[in-house]
Amino acid sequence: MKNTNKRSCVSDGDLLLQYEIGVMESILESKEQYRKVVKAAIAKWVKDFQLGHIEIKTVDDLKKLIELDIELQKDDF
């Protein structure tokens, strides 16, 4: 008699690996979305600065955005 139970054909190690891959894919997708938000915020900050809506004393906001973008990129290498 042929075993048709898929669970018995897949080892626990394989299931754990599949789960971990799914988690990593989800994390990478989230990071990609966060980077899009950060890039848009940086572009908006630069545009507002060019239009004179932001004074030099508020450059710390841009620095924080750039640092966040760099942090999100660290695992991309």
C-alpha positions as CSV (number, residue, x, y, z in Angstrom):
1,M,0.0,0.0,0.0
2,K,1.4,3.4,-1.0
3,N,1.6,6.1,1.7
4,T,-0.4,9.1,0.6
5,N,0.0,11.0,3.8
6,K,2.2,14.0,2.9
7,R,3.0,14.8,6.5
8,S,4.8,11.5,6.9
9,C,6.9,12.2,3.7
10,V,8.2,15.5,5.0
11,S,10.7,15.5,7.9
12,D,10.3,17.9,10.8
13,G,13.6,19.5,9.7
14,D,12.1,20.3,6.3
15,L,9.0,21.8,7.9
16,L,11.1,24.0,10.1
17,L,13.2,25.1,7.2
18,Q,10.1,26.0,5.2
19,Y,8.7,27.9,8.1
20,E,12.0,29.8,8.6
21,I,12.1,30.6,4.9
22,G,8.5,32.0,5.0
23,V,9.4,34.2,8.0
24,M,12.5,35.5,6.3
25,E,10.6,36.3,3.1
26,S,8.0,38.2,5.2
27,I,10.7,40.2,7.0
28,L,12.4,41.1,3.6
29,E,9.1,42.2,2.2
30,S,8.5,44.4,5.2
31,K,11.9,45.9,5.0
32,E,11.4,46.7,1.3
33,Q,8.2,48.5,2.1
34,Y,9.8,50.4,5.0
35,R,12.6,51.5,2.6
36,K,10.1,52.8,0.2
37,V,8.5,54.9,3.0
38,V,11.9,56.2,4.1
39,K,13.0,57.1,0.5
40,A,9.7,59.0,0.0
41,A,10.2,60.8,3.3
42,I,13.8,61.8,2.3
43,A,12.6,63.1,-1.1
44,K,9.9,65.1,0.6
45,W,12.3,66.5,3.1
46,V,14.7,67.6,0.3
47,K,11.9,69.1,-1.7
48,D,10.6,71.1,1.4
49,F,14.1,72.2,2.1
50,Q,14.6,73.4,-1.4
51,L,11.3,75.3,-1.2
52,G,12.4,77.0,2.0
53,H,9.9,75.3,4.2
54,I,12.7,73.8,6.3
55,E,15.4,75.7,8.0
56,I,18.9,74.3,8.5
57,K,18.3,73.8,12.2
58,T,16.0,70.9,11.4
59,V,18.6,68.9,9.5
60,D,18.5,66.3,12.3
61,D,15.3,64.9,10.8
62,L,17.1,64.2,7.5
63,K,20.0,62.6,9.3
64,K,17.6,60.3,11.2
65,L,15.9,59.3,7.9
66,I,19.3,58.6,6.2
67,E,20.5,56.5,9.2
68,L,17.2,54.5,9.1
69,D,17.7,53.9,5.4
70,I,21.2,52.7,5.9
71,E,20.2,50.4,8.8
72,L,17.5,48.9,6.6
73,Q,20.1,48.3,3.8
74,K,22.6,46.5,6.0
75,D,21.2,43.0,5.3
76,D,21.0,43.6,1.6
77,F,24.7,42.7,1.0
